[in-house]
Amino acid sequence: MGFDERVWALIERIPRGRVTTYKIIAERLGSKAYRAVGNACRRNPNAPKIPGHRVVNSDGRVGGYMGRTSGAQVGRKIKMLREEGVEVEGGRVLNFEEVLFRF
DNA sequence: AGTCGCCACGAAG
DNA sequence: CTTCGTGGCGACT
């Protein structure tokens, strides 16, 4: 099981209505490779099953989606989050600390 | 083997 | 805002 697979396995455990961060995932893997976590997400092979939209930046900014840091793809990410009850405004997760999932 | 070039990032300036 | 460090991976040679 490579690095990417381990990242995906963790992402699958994020509950609905919660988010986590690249940094937290890296720490959970015993690594400081938060940037590599972003790479793993970018290579996410199964968009619906692996909820990459629940992974945001450590400062609460929504970040990117489907390989993009801005644009329509990111818009869909925000929409999905809203649909599961996560408040997003101005590209930021509201009540970030409250919805943050730390495994 | 090694190198090089990404990055949905983070910290510091 | 801007750099700068950064880890792991894929695509090369």
mmCIF file of C-alpha atoms (C1' of nucleotides) in Angstrom:
data_model
loop_
_atom_site.group_PDB
_atom_site.id
_atom_site.type_symbol
_atom_site.label_atom_id
_atom_site.label_comp_id
_atom_site.label_asym_id
_atom_site.label_seq_id
_atom_site.Cartn_x
_atom_site.Cartn_y
_atom_site.Cartn_z
ATOM 1 C CA MET A 1 0.000 0.000 0.000
ATOM 2 C CA GLY A 2 1.586 3.204 -1.138
ATOM 3 C CA PHE A 3 1.343 6.675 0.244
ATOM 4 C CA ASP A 4 -1.575 7.672 -1.948
ATOM 5 C CA GLU A 5 -3.650 4.681 -0.938
ATOM 6 C CA ARG A 6 -3.095 5.387 2.720
ATOM 7 C CA VAL A 7 -4.233 8.962 2.198
ATOM 8 C CA TRP A 8 -7.374 7.840 0.398
ATOM 9 C CA ALA A 9 -8.131 5.311 3.111
ATOM 10 C CA LEU A 10 -8.112 8.068 5.696
ATOM 11 C CA ILE A 11 -10.243 10.403 3.628
ATOM 12 C CA GLU A 12 -12.909 7.746 3.339
ATOM 13 C CA ARG A 13 -13.353 7.884 7.114
ATOM 14 C CA ILE A 14 -14.259 11.553 7.280
ATOM 15 C CA PRO A 15 -17.889 11.745 8.409
ATOM 16 C CA ARG A 16 -20.523 13.726 6.557
ATOM 17 C CA GLY A 17 -20.708 17.332 7.569
ATOM 18 C CA ARG A 18 -17.128 17.387 8.805
ATOM 19 C CA VAL A 19 -13.870 18.428 7.181
ATOM 20 C CA THR A 20 -10.209 17.780 7.804
ATOM 21 C CA THR A 21 -6.956 19.255 6.579
ATOM 22 C CA TYR A 22 -3.989 18.139 4.541
ATOM 23 C CA LYS A 23 -1.761 18.731 7.505
ATOM 24 C CA ILE A 24 -3.813 16.577 9.837
ATOM 25 C CA ILE A 25 -3.783 13.733 7.339
ATOM 26 C CA ALA A 26 -0.023 13.965 7.000
ATOM 27 C CA GLU A 27 0.417 13.941 10.757
ATOM 28 C CA ARG A 28 -1.877 10.959 11.001
ATOM 29 C CA LEU A 29 0.432 9.138 8.603
ATOM 30 C CA GLY A 30 3.407 9.981 10.770
ATOM 31 C CA SER A 31 4.710 12.367 8.169
ATOM 32 C CA LYS A 32 5.009 16.074 7.656
ATOM 33 C CA ALA A 33 4.376 15.640 3.955
ATOM 34 C CA TYR A 34 1.234 17.715 3.843
ATOM 35 C CA ARG A 35 2.097 18.764 0.337
ATOM 36 C CA ALA A 36 2.316 15.185 -0.809
ATOM 37 C CA VAL A 37 -1.149 14.682 0.663
ATOM 38 C CA GLY A 38 -2.404 17.301 -1.742
ATOM 39 C CA ASN A 39 -0.802 15.372 -4.549
ATOM 40 C CA ALA A 40 -2.530 12.200 -3.442
ATOM 41 C CA CYS A 41 -5.885 13.949 -3.446
ATOM 42 C CA ARG A 42 -5.229 15.319 -6.880
ATOM 43 C CA ARG A 43 -4.700 11.749 -8.066
ATOM 44 C CA ASN A 44 -7.869 10.559 -6.402
ATOM 45 C CA PRO A 45 -9.077 7.788 -8.744
ATOM 46 C CA ASN A 46 -12.647 7.565 -7.462
ATOM 47 C CA ALA A 47 -14.293 10.957 -7.025
ATOM 48 C CA PRO A 48 -17.675 9.901 -5.602
ATOM 49 C CA LYS A 49 -16.458 7.278 -3.176
ATOM 50 C CA ILE A 50 -13.458 9.136 -1.818
ATOM 51 C CA PRO A 51 -14.755 12.463 -0.510
ATOM 52 C CA GLY A 52 -11.875 14.719 -1.392
ATOM 53 C CA HIS A 53 -14.184 17.678 -1.014
ATOM 54 C CA ARG A 54 -13.964 17.266 2.749
ATOM 55 C CA VAL A 55 -10.262 18.081 2.751
ATOM 56 C CA VAL A 56 -9.442 21.765 3.180
ATOM 57 C CA ASN A 57 -6.496 23.956 4.075
ATOM 58 C CA SER A 58 -5.320 24.200 7.661
ATOM 59 C CA ASP A 59 -6.444 27.812 7.903
ATOM 60 C CA GLY A 60 -10.002 26.977 6.891
ATOM 61 C CA ARG A 61 -9.773 28.075 3.285
ATOM 62 C CA VAL A 62 -11.539 25.623 1.023
ATOM 63 C CA GLY A 63 -8.618 25.018 -1.301
ATOM 64 C CA GLY A 64 -8.869 23.290 -4.646
ATOM 65 C CA TYR A 65 -10.712 20.467 -6.260
ATOM 66 C CA MET A 66 -10.190 18.169 -9.248
ATOM 67 C CA GLY A 67 -6.766 19.548 -9.922
ATOM 68 C CA ARG A 68 -7.768 23.188 -9.799
ATOM 69 C CA THR A 69 -7.270 25.870 -7.219
ATOM 70 C CA SER A 70 -10.060 27.995 -8.629
ATOM 71 C CA GLY A 71 -12.922 27.818 -11.074
ATOM 72 C CA ALA A 72 -16.035 25.758 -11.553
ATOM 73 C CA GLN A 73 -14.584 22.625 -10.015
ATOM 74 C CA VAL A 74 -13.989 24.384 -6.747
ATOM 75 C CA GLY A 75 -17.512 25.758 -6.966
ATOM 76 C CA ARG A 76 -18.845 22.216 -7.029
ATOM 77 C CA LYS A 77 -16.727 21.298 -4.046
ATOM 78 C CA ILE A 78 -18.318 24.112 -2.080
ATOM 79 C CA LYS A 79 -21.755 23.094 -3.231
ATOM 80 C CA MET A 80 -21.221 19.525 -2.057
ATOM 81 C CA LEU A 81 -20.027 20.722 1.319
ATOM 82 C CA ARG A 82 -23.096 22.894 1.712
ATOM 83 C CA GLU A 83 -25.321 19.985 0.803
ATOM 84 C CA GLU A 84 -23.931 17.998 3.692
ATOM 85 C CA GLY A 85 -24.368 20.892 6.076
ATOM 86 C CA VAL A 86 -20.967 22.577 6.051
ATOM 87 C CA GLU A 87 -21.321 26.349 5.903
ATOM 88 C CA VAL A 88 -18.987 27.916 3.360
ATOM 89 C CA GLU A 89 -18.713 31.581 2.552
ATOM 90 C CA GLY A 90 -16.092 33.610 0.787
ATOM 91 C CA GLY A 91 -14.129 30.463 0.052
ATOM 92 C CA ARG A 92 -13.887 29.710 3.752
ATOM 93 C CA VAL A 93 -15.422 27.139 6.031
ATOM 94 C CA LEU A 94 -17.465 28.836 8.741
ATOM 95 C CA ASN A 95 -17.184 27.437 12.267
ATOM 96 C CA PHE A 96 -14.047 25.775 11.041
ATOM 97 C CA GLU A 97 -12.928 24.566 14.458
ATOM 98 C CA GLU A 98 -16.321 23.038 15.159
ATOM 99 C CA VAL A 99 -16.576 20.963 11.992
ATOM 100 C CA LEU A 100 -12.916 20.036 11.884
ATOM 101 C CA PHE A 101 -12.465 16.287 12.108
ATOM 102 C CA ARG A 102 -9.217 15.201 13.759
ATOM 103 C CA PHE A 103 -9.634 11.429 13.456
ATOM 104 C "C1'" DA B 1 19.688 3.617 -10.727
ATOM 105 C "C1'" DG B 2 19.211 8.905 -10.860
ATOM 106 C "C1'" DT B 3 17.040 13.252 -12.198
ATOM 107 C "C1'" DC B 4 13.478 16.525 -12.950
ATOM 108 C "C1'" DG B 5 9.121 18.767 -12.499
ATOM 109 C "C1'" DC B 6 5.001 18.962 -10.653
ATOM 110 C "C1'" DC B 7 1.537 20.361 -6.557
ATOM 111 C "C1'" DA B 8 -6.101 20.425 -4.131
ATOM 112 C "C1'" DC B 9 0.184 22.985 0.981
ATOM 113 C "C1'" DG B 10 2.404 25.669 4.995
ATOM 114 C "C1'" DA B 11 5.225 28.928 7.290
ATOM 115 C "C1'" DA B 12 7.633 32.973 7.291
ATOM 116 C "C1'" DG B 13 8.717 37.566 5.541
ATOM 117 C "C1'" DC C 1 0.741 39.859 -0.868
ATOM 118 C "C1'" DT C 2 5.513 37.140 -1.870
ATOM 119 C "C1'" DT C 3 8.906 33.813 -1.592
ATOM 120 C "C1'" DC C 4 10.828 29.492 0.094
ATOM 121 C "C1'" DG C 5 10.981 24.869 1.868
ATOM 122 C "C1'" DT C 6 8.930 20.911 1.223
ATOM 123 C "C1'" DG C 7 7.541 15.071 0.418
ATOM 124 C "C1'" DG C 8 6.288 11.895 -2.440
ATOM 125 C "C1'" DC C 9 5.268 10.439 -7.083
ATOM 126 C "C1'" DG C 10 5.155 9.969 -12.187
ATOM 127 C "C1'" DA C 11 7.634 10.530 -16.337
ATOM 128 C "C1'" DC C 12 11.477 10.606 -18.113
ATOM 129 C "C1'" DT C 13 16.934 9.232 -19.177
#
